[in-house]
């Protein structure tokens, strides 16, 4: 179980008035069960990626706590192997000096299995995200946007963590590959009970994937709704978002 | 009238000898919006970067790229530099890489606009702030003093879009410009693009996986797969009567998602 409790975060503003700071998250609380897919949908710049970084323990909240099974995520041993991510800025999240194979192998290190096992696992993962084994030797700058994003997805699921933060993780994929990846995630969810924090602007993809959705705006939760009751959303903002969705 | 004609564009990786973009030809008509849709890795970004001559030297390109009467592929590096920005503006797929990480974004705007138009700082700031507001970036004066890493993904994309709106290029090449935008900001951005076309007659190449956005903004569509154009046509016709198997697969994949969504929100 992942608990986010009354989390606040401010950033210092650069520039002349360096002393002033801007609050990005205002007392955010929610939880995500093992094996649940929880969507976070909301305005651009509202603090979704910031929230994702806090959940990963890369940044610390100013106030509040983030707990994984009751233990603070800030402690490295609590989060090791338990939580991974596909970052929104996927191109710069792969080490530029790593080949695709090295990038995907990295989270497998130290799991006690042989190099040959890892090699087979890399091929299997590449295939699952729709890339041929020929990509093993490529460097990140030789990949298209969607190929790089899929390498990040393969890396994030490689060691079957308990939770994955997916920050606009399918945004650069063609719809056919999007559906393939969504099905892969659903399969991993049912086999290994992985939980997802699924941050996206694509409400239709979120509705397909998520059990619940959080509507987020200006650093706050506007509304939380079970996906199968989506049509009953109450807030004006959520209703506007739904109304503006182009359905084809 | 065609403002851009790409004739037999070929892109080859000189390290491996592999042909990545295979004799692609298409034209962009004055004032129209051409969408390029297709498989991930099919060569959409490389094709657009080839027009701008921004691909690394390990990728060798041949063919003619006619902008009005000029073959861009035959220009010197210096002549080509003058083409980028004002005559042809490109919004890159990866927002972060377009900005210098060591400067606040305002510096980039002043350099780019100063170079192309010779405007003063105060003119540039005023124009940029107006453009930023038009794509729902509030408090624009403050945002110009931020470093790229201090902005969200969608804010960076809108910063680049705002710059393009001020540059008013004859051709806008937008590579996945709305991947990080919520539905409402996305609509605002599309409205601005449409406004620019209507008032200035700008033409546009719009690369996107978002079929809803494509249907909304594009007049014509190219479908790419494995380095080739496999289907082309007017937007309405392509969505209602796709001919190629791959195009059908794309549309039916989207239907997998949208049918589910429709069921969820429609009253039984
Ligand atoms: N390192 C930082 N320093 C200062 N401000 C920051 C920093 N990172 C983010 N911000 C600010 O925090 C706010 C929230 O940013 P965040 O990236 O979390 O938004 P988001 O909801 O993910 O948006 P998008 O949908 O566009 O990706 C923005 O106003 C942004 O400018
Ligand atoms: N510098 C490079 N060297 C070698 N191959 C490259 C290089 N850059 C890209 N490629 C390859 O060329 C192909 C086309 O890439 P491109 O970026 O044009 O794809 P795309 O259609 O834009 O895909 P996406 O929708 O995923 O962004 C891809 O298979 C990619 O791996
Ligand atoms: Mg974000
Ligand atoms: Mg691309």
Coordinates of N, CA, C and O in Angstrom, one line a residue, chain A residues 95-221:
Chain A
X95 N 20.8 7.1 -19.5 CA 22.2 7.4 -19.5 C 22.6 7.4 -21.0 O 22.6 6.4 -21.7
X96 N 23.1 8.6 -21.5 CA 23.5 8.7 -22.9 C 24.6 7.8 -23.3 O 24.8 7.5 -24.5
X97 N 25.4 7.3 -22.4 CA 26.5 6.4 -22.7 C 26.2 5.0 -22.6 O 27.0 4.1 -22.8
X98 N 25.0 4.7 -22.2 CA 24.5 3.3 -22.1 C 23.9 2.8 -23.5 O 23.2 3.6 -24.1
X99 N 24.1 1.6 -23.8 CA 23.3 1.0 -24.9 C 22.0 0.7 -24.4 O 21.8 0.6 -23.1
X100 N 21.0 0.4 -25.2 CA 19.7 0.0 -24.8 C 19.8 -1.2 -23.9 O 19.2 -1.3 -22.8
X101 N 20.7 -2.2 -24.3 CA 20.8 -3.4 -23.4 C 21.3 -3.0 -22.0 O 20.7 -3.5 -21.0
X102 N 22.3 -2.2 -21.9 CA 22.8 -1.8 -20.6 C 21.8 -1.1 -19.8 O 21.7 -1.3 -18.6
X103 N 21.0 -0.2 -20.5 CA 20.0 0.5 -19.7 C 18.9 -0.4 -19.1 O 18.5 -0.2 -18.0
X104 N 18.5 -1.4 -19.9 CA 17.5 -2.3 -19.4 C 18.0 -3.3 -18.4 O 17.3 -3.7 -17.4
X105 N 19.3 -3.7 -18.5 CA 19.9 -4.6 -17.6 C 20.1 -4.0 -16.2 O 20.2 -4.7 -15.2
X106 N 20.3 -2.7 -16.2 CA 20.7 -2.0 -14.9 C 19.9 -2.4 -13.7 O 20.4 -2.9 -12.7
X107 N 18.5 -2.4 -13.8 CA 17.7 -2.7 -12.6 C 17.8 -4.2 -12.3 O 17.3 -4.6 -11.2
X108 N 18.3 -5.1 -13.2 CA 18.4 -6.5 -13.0 C 19.6 -6.9 -12.2 O 19.7 -8.0 -11.6
X109 N 20.6 -5.9 -12.1 CA 21.9 -6.2 -11.5 C 21.6 -6.7 -10.0 O 20.8 -6.1 -9.3
X110 N 22.4 -7.7 -9.7 CA 22.3 -8.1 -8.3 C 21.1 -8.9 -7.9 O 20.8 -9.1 -6.7
X111 N 20.4 -9.5 -8.9 CA 19.2 -10.3 -8.5 C 19.6 -11.8 -8.4 O 18.8 -12.7 -8.3
X112 N 20.9 -12.0 -8.6 CA 21.4 -13.4 -8.4 C 21.4 -14.3 -9.6 O 21.8 -15.4 -9.6
X113 N 20.8 -13.8 -10.7 CA 20.8 -14.6 -11.9 C 22.0 -14.4 -12.8 O 22.7 -13.4 -12.7
X114 N 22.2 -15.3 -13.8 CA 23.4 -15.2 -14.6 C 23.2 -14.2 -15.7 O 22.1 -13.7 -16.0
X115 N 24.4 -13.8 -16.3 CA 24.4 -12.9 -17.4 C 23.5 -13.3 -18.6 O 22.8 -12.6 -19.2
X116 N 23.6 -14.6 -18.8 CA 22.8 -15.2 -19.9 C 21.3 -15.1 -19.7 O 20.6 -14.7 -20.6
X117 N 20.9 -15.3 -18.4 CA 19.5 -15.1 -18.1 C 19.1 -13.7 -18.3 O 18.0 -13.4 -18.8
X118 N 20.0 -12.7 -17.9 CA 19.7 -11.3 -18.1 C 19.5 -11.0 -19.6 O 18.7 -10.2 -20.0
X119 N 20.4 -11.6 -20.4 CA 20.4 -11.3 -21.8 C 19.0 -11.8 -22.4 O 18.4 -11.1 -23.2
X120 N 18.6 -13.0 -22.0 CA 17.3 -13.5 -22.5 C 16.2 -12.6 -22.0 O 15.3 -12.3 -22.7
X121 N 16.3 -12.1 -20.8 CA 15.3 -11.2 -20.2 C 15.2 -9.9 -21.0 O 14.1 -9.4 -21.3
X122 N 16.4 -9.4 -21.4 CA 16.4 -8.1 -22.2 C 15.6 -8.4 -23.5 O 14.8 -7.5 -23.9
X123 N 15.9 -9.5 -24.2 CA 15.2 -9.8 -25.4 C 13.7 -9.9 -25.2 O 12.9 -9.4 -26.0
X124 N 13.3 -10.6 -24.2 CA 11.9 -10.7 -23.9 C 11.2 -9.4 -23.6 O 10.2 -9.1 -24.2
X125 N 11.9 -8.5 -22.8 CA 11.3 -7.2 -22.5 C 11.2 -6.4 -23.8 O 10.2 -5.7 -24.0
X126 N 12.2 -6.4 -24.6 CA 12.2 -5.6 -25.9 C 11.0 -6.1 -26.7 O 10.2 -5.3 -27.3
X127 N 10.8 -7.4 -26.8 CA 9.7 -7.9 -27.6 C 8.4 -7.5 -27.1 O 7.5 -7.1 -27.8
X128 N 8.3 -7.5 -25.7 CA 7.0 -7.1 -25.1 C 6.6 -5.6 -25.4 O 5.5 -5.3 -25.4
X129 N 7.6 -4.8 -25.6 CA 7.3 -3.4 -26.0 C 7.4 -3.1 -27.5 O 7.4 -2.0 -27.9
X130 N 7.5 -4.2 -28.3 CA 7.4 -4.1 -29.7 C 8.7 -3.7 -30.4 O 8.7 -3.0 -31.4
X131 N 9.8 -4.0 -29.8 CA 11.1 -3.7 -30.4 C 11.9 -5.0 -30.6 O 11.8 -5.9 -29.8
X132 N 12.6 -5.0 -31.8 CA 13.4 -6.3 -32.1 C 14.7 -6.3 -31.3 O 15.2 -5.3 -30.8
X133 N 15.3 -7.5 -31.1 CA 16.5 -7.6 -30.4 C 17.6 -6.8 -31.0 O 18.6 -6.4 -30.3
X134 N 17.5 -6.4 -32.3 CA 18.5 -5.6 -32.9 C 18.7 -4.3 -32.2 O 19.8 -3.6 -32.4
X135 N 17.8 -3.8 -31.4 CA 17.9 -2.5 -30.7 C 18.9 -2.6 -29.6 O 19.3 -1.6 -29.0
X136 N 19.3 -3.8 -29.2 CA 20.2 -3.9 -28.0 C 21.4 -3.0 -28.0 O 21.8 -2.5 -27.0
X137 N 22.0 -2.9 -29.2 CA 23.3 -2.2 -29.3 C 23.1 -0.7 -29.6 O 24.1 0.0 -29.8
X138 N 21.9 -0.2 -29.7 CA 21.7 1.2 -30.1 C 22.0 2.1 -28.9 O 21.8 1.7 -27.7
X139 N 22.3 3.3 -29.2 CA 22.5 4.3 -28.1 C 21.2 5.2 -28.2 O 20.6 5.3 -29.2
X140 N 20.9 5.9 -27.0 CA 19.7 6.7 -26.9 C 19.5 7.7 -28.1 O 18.4 7.8 -28.6
X141 N 20.6 8.3 -28.5 CA 20.4 9.4 -29.5 C 20.1 8.8 -30.9 O 19.8 9.5 -31.8
X142 N 20.2 7.5 -31.0 CA 19.9 6.8 -32.3 C 18.4 6.3 -32.3 O 18.1 5.5 -33.1
X143 N 17.7 6.7 -31.3 CA 16.3 6.1 -31.2 C 15.3 7.2 -31.5 O 15.5 8.4 -31.2
X144 N 14.1 6.8 -32.0 CA 13.0 7.8 -32.2 C 12.4 8.0 -30.8 O 12.7 7.3 -29.9
X145 N 11.6 9.0 -30.8 CA 10.9 9.4 -29.5 C 10.2 8.2 -28.9 O 10.4 7.8 -27.7
X146 N 9.4 7.5 -29.7 CA 8.6 6.4 -29.2 C 9.5 5.2 -28.9 O 9.1 4.4 -28.0
X147 N 10.6 5.0 -29.6 CA 11.5 3.9 -29.3 C 12.1 4.1 -27.9 O 12.2 3.2 -27.1
X148 N 12.6 5.4 -27.7 CA 13.2 5.7 -26.4 C 12.2 5.5 -25.2 O 12.6 4.9 -24.2
X149 N 11.0 5.9 -25.5 CA 10.0 5.8 -24.4 C 9.7 4.3 -24.1 O 9.6 3.9 -23.0
X150 N 9.8 3.4 -25.1 CA 9.5 2.0 -24.9 C 10.7 1.4 -24.2 O 10.5 0.4 -23.4
X151 N 11.9 1.9 -24.4 CA 13.1 1.4 -23.7 C 12.9 1.7 -22.2 O 13.2 0.9 -21.3
X152 N 12.4 2.9 -21.9 CA 12.1 3.3 -20.5 C 11.1 2.4 -19.9 O 11.2 2.1 -18.7
X153 N 10.1 2.0 -20.7 CA 9.0 1.2 -20.1 C 9.6 -0.2 -19.8 O 9.3 -0.8 -18.8
X154 N 10.4 -0.7 -20.8 CA 11.0 -2.1 -20.6 C 11.9 -2.0 -19.3 O 11.8 -3.0 -18.5
X155 N 12.6 -1.0 -19.1 CA 13.5 -0.8 -18.0 C 12.7 -0.8 -16.7 O 13.0 -1.4 -15.7
X156 N 11.6 -0.1 -16.7 CA 10.7 0.1 -15.5 C 10.1 -1.1 -15.1 O 9.9 -1.3 -13.9
X157 N 9.7 -2.0 -16.0 CA 9.0 -3.2 -15.6 C 10.0 -4.4 -15.4 O 9.6 -5.5 -14.9
X158 N 11.3 -4.2 -15.7 CA 12.3 -5.3 -15.8 C 12.3 -6.1 -14.5 O 12.3 -7.3 -14.6
X159 N 12.4 -5.5 -13.4 CA 12.6 -6.3 -12.1 C 11.2 -6.4 -11.4 O 11.2 -6.6 -10.2
X160 N 10.1 -6.2 -12.1 CA 8.8 -6.4 -11.5 C 8.6 -5.7 -10.2 O 8.4 -6.4 -9.2
X161 N 8.7 -4.4 -10.2 CA 8.6 -3.7 -8.9 C 7.1 -3.7 -8.4 O 6.2 -4.1 -9.2
X162 N 6.9 -3.3 -7.2 CA 5.5 -3.3 -6.7 C 4.7 -2.2 -7.3 O 3.5 -2.3 -7.5
X163 N 5.4 -1.0 -7.5 CA 4.7 0.1 -8.0 C 5.5 0.8 -9.1 O 6.7 0.8 -9.1
X164 N 4.8 1.3 -10.1 CA 5.5 2.0 -11.2 C 4.7 3.4 -11.4 O 3.5 3.4 -11.5
X165 N 5.5 4.5 -11.4 CA 5.0 5.8 -11.7 C 5.2 6.0 -13.2 O 6.3 5.9 -13.7
X166 N 4.1 6.1 -13.9 CA 4.1 6.3 -15.4 C 3.7 7.7 -15.7 O 2.5 8.0 -15.6
X167 N 4.7 8.5 -16.0 CA 4.4 10.0 -16.2 C 4.3 10.2 -17.7 O 5.3 10.3 -18.4
X168 N 3.1 10.4 -18.3 CA 2.9 10.5 -19.7 C 3.7 9.5 -20.5 O 4.4 9.7 -21.5
X169 N 3.6 8.2 -20.0 CA 4.5 7.2 -20.5 C 4.2 6.6 -21.9 O 5.0 5.9 -22.5
X170 N 3.0 6.9 -22.4 CA 2.6 6.4 -23.7 C 2.4 7.5 -24.7 O 1.9 7.3 -25.8
X171 N 2.8 8.7 -24.3 CA 2.5 9.9 -25.1 C 3.2 9.9 -26.5 O 2.6 10.5 -27.4
X172 N 4.3 9.2 -26.6 CA 5.0 9.3 -27.9 C 4.8 8.0 -28.7 O 5.5 7.8 -29.7
X173 N 3.9 7.2 -28.3 CA 3.7 5.9 -29.1 C 2.5 6.0 -30.0 O 1.5 6.7 -29.7
X174 N 2.6 5.3 -31.2 CA 1.5 5.3 -32.0 C 0.4 4.5 -31.3 O 0.7 3.7 -30.5
X175 N -0.9 4.7 -31.7 CA -2.0 4.1 -30.9 C -1.9 2.6 -30.9 O -2.3 2.0 -29.9
X176 N -1.4 2.0 -32.0 CA -1.3 0.5 -32.0 C -0.4 0.1 -30.9 O -0.7 -0.9 -30.1
X177 N 0.8 0.7 -30.8 CA 1.7 0.3 -29.7 C 1.2 0.8 -28.4 O 1.4 0.1 -27.4
X178 N 0.5 1.9 -28.3 CA -0.1 2.3 -27.0 C -1.0 1.2 -26.5 O -0.8 0.8 -25.3
X179 N -1.8 0.6 -27.3 CA -2.7 -0.4 -26.9 C -1.9 -1.7 -26.4 O -2.2 -2.3 -25.4
X180 N -0.9 -2.0 -27.2 CA 0.0 -3.1 -26.9 C 0.6 -2.9 -25.5 O 0.6 -3.8 -24.7
X181 N 1.1 -1.7 -25.3 CA 1.7 -1.4 -24.0 C 0.7 -1.5 -22.8 O 1.0 -2.0 -21.7
X182 N -0.5 -0.9 -23.1 CA -1.5 -0.9 -22.0 C -1.9 -2.4 -21.7 O -2.0 -2.7 -20.5
X183 N -2.0 -3.2 -22.7 CA -2.3 -4.6 -22.4 C -1.1 -5.3 -21.7 O -1.4 -6.1 -20.8
X184 N 0.1 -5.0 -22.0 CA 1.2 -5.5 -21.3 C 1.1 -5.1 -19.8 O 1.3 -5.9 -18.9
X185 N 0.8 -3.8 -19.5 CA 0.8 -3.4 -18.1 C -0.4 -4.1 -17.4 O -0.2 -4.4 -16.2
X186 N -1.5 -4.3 -18.1 CA -2.6 -4.9 -17.5 C -2.3 -6.4 -17.1 O -2.6 -6.9 -16.1
X187 N -1.5 -7.0 -18.0 CA -1.1 -8.4 -17.8 C -0.2 -8.5 -16.5 O -0.4 -9.3 -15.6
X188 N 0.8 -7.6 -16.5 CA 1.7 -7.5 -15.3 C 1.0 -7.3 -14.0 O 1.3 -7.8 -13.0
X189 N -0.1 -6.4 -14.2 CA -0.9 -6.1 -13.0 C -1.6 -7.4 -12.5 O -1.6 -7.6 -11.3
X190 N -2.1 -8.1 -13.4 CA -2.9 -9.3 -12.9 C -2.0 -10.4 -12.5 O -2.3 -11.2 -11.6
X191 N -0.8 -10.6 -13.2 CA 0.1 -11.7 -12.8 C 0.9 -11.4 -11.5 O 1.0 -12.2 -10.6
X192 N 1.5 -10.2 -11.5 CA 2.4 -9.8 -10.4 C 1.8 -8.8 -9.4 O 2.4 -8.5 -8.4
X193 N 0.6 -8.4 -9.6 CA -0.1 -7.4 -8.7 C 0.6 -6.1 -8.7 O 0.6 -5.4 -7.6
X194 N 1.2 -5.7 -9.8 CA 1.9 -4.4 -9.8 C 0.8 -3.3 -9.7 O -0.3 -3.4 -10.2
X195 N 1.2 -2.2 -9.0 CA 0.3 -1.0 -8.9 C 0.9 0.1 -9.8 O 2.1 0.2 -9.9
X196 N 0.0 0.9 -10.3 CA 0.5 2.0 -11.2 C -0.1 3.3 -10.7 O -1.3 3.4 -10.4
X197 N 0.8 4.3 -10.8 CA 0.3 5.7 -10.7 C 0.4 6.2 -12.2 O 1.5 6.4 -12.7
X198 N -0.7 6.4 -12.8 CA -0.7 6.6 -14.3 C -1.1 8.1 -14.5 O -2.2 8.5 -14.5
X199 N 0.0 8.9 -14.7 CA -0.2 10.3 -15.0 C -0.4 10.5 -16.5 O 0.5 10.1 -17.3
X200 N -1.4 11.1 -16.9 CA -1.6 11.3 -18.3 C -2.6 12.5 -18.6 O -3.4 12.9 -17.7
X201 N -2.5 13.0 -19.8 CA -3.5 14.0 -20.2 C -4.6 13.3 -21.1 O -5.6 13.9 -21.5
X202 N -4.3 12.0 -21.4 CA -5.2 11.3 -22.3 C -6.3 10.6 -21.5 O -6.1 9.5 -21.0
X203 N -7.4 11.3 -21.4 CA -8.5 10.8 -20.6 C -9.0 9.4 -21.1 O -9.4 8.5 -20.3
X204 N -9.0 9.2 -22.4 CA -9.5 8.0 -22.9 C -8.6 6.8 -22.5 O -9.0 5.7 -22.2
X205 N -7.3 7.0 -22.6 CA -6.3 6.0 -22.2 C -6.4 5.7 -20.7 O -6.4 4.6 -20.3
X206 N -6.6 6.8 -19.9 CA -6.8 6.7 -18.5 C -8.0 5.9 -18.2 O -8.0 5.0 -17.3
X207 N -9.1 6.2 -18.9 CA -10.4 5.5 -18.6 C -10.2 4.0 -18.9 O -10.8 3.1 -18.3
X208 N -9.4 3.7 -19.9 CA -9.2 2.3 -20.3 C -8.3 1.5 -19.2 O -8.6 0.4 -19.0
X209 N -7.4 2.2 -18.7 CA -6.4 1.6 -17.8 C -6.8 1.6 -16.3 O -6.5 0.7 -15.6
X210 N -7.4 2.7 -15.9 CA -7.4 3.0 -14.4 C -8.6 2.5 -13.7 O -9.7 2.4 -14.2
X211 N -8.4 2.1 -12.4 CA -9.5 1.7 -11.6 C -10.1 3.0 -11.0 O -11.4 3.1 -10.9
X212 N -9.3 3.9 -10.6 CA -9.8 5.2 -10.1 C -9.0 6.3 -10.8 O -7.9 6.1 -11.2
X213 N -9.6 7.5 -10.8 CA -8.9 8.7 -11.3 C -8.9 9.8 -10.3 O -10.0 10.1 -9.8
X214 N -7.8 10.5 -10.2 CA -7.7 11.7 -9.5 C -7.7 12.9 -10.5 O -6.9 12.9 -11.4
X215 N -8.6 13.8 -10.3 CA -8.6 15.0 -11.2 C -7.8 16.1 -10.4 O -8.1 16.4 -9.2
X216 N -6.7 16.6 -11.0 CA -5.8 17.4 -10.3 C -5.7 18.8 -10.9 O -5.7 19.0 -12.1
X217 N -5.6 19.8 -10.1 CA -5.5 21.2 -10.6 C -4.9 22.1 -9.6 O -5.2 22.0 -8.4
X218 N -4.0 22.9 -10.0 CA -3.3 23.9 -9.2 C -2.8 23.3 -7.9 O -3.0 23.8 -6.8
X219 N -2.1 22.1 -8.0 CA -1.5 21.5 -6.8 C -2.4 20.9 -5.9 O -2.1 20.6 -4.7
X220 N -3.7 20.7 -6.2 CA -4.7 20.1 -5.3 C -5.5 19.1 -6.0 O -5.7 19.1 -7.2
X221 N -6.1 18.1 -5.2 CA -7.0 17.2 -5.8 C -8.4 17.8 -5.9 O -8.9 18.3 -4.9

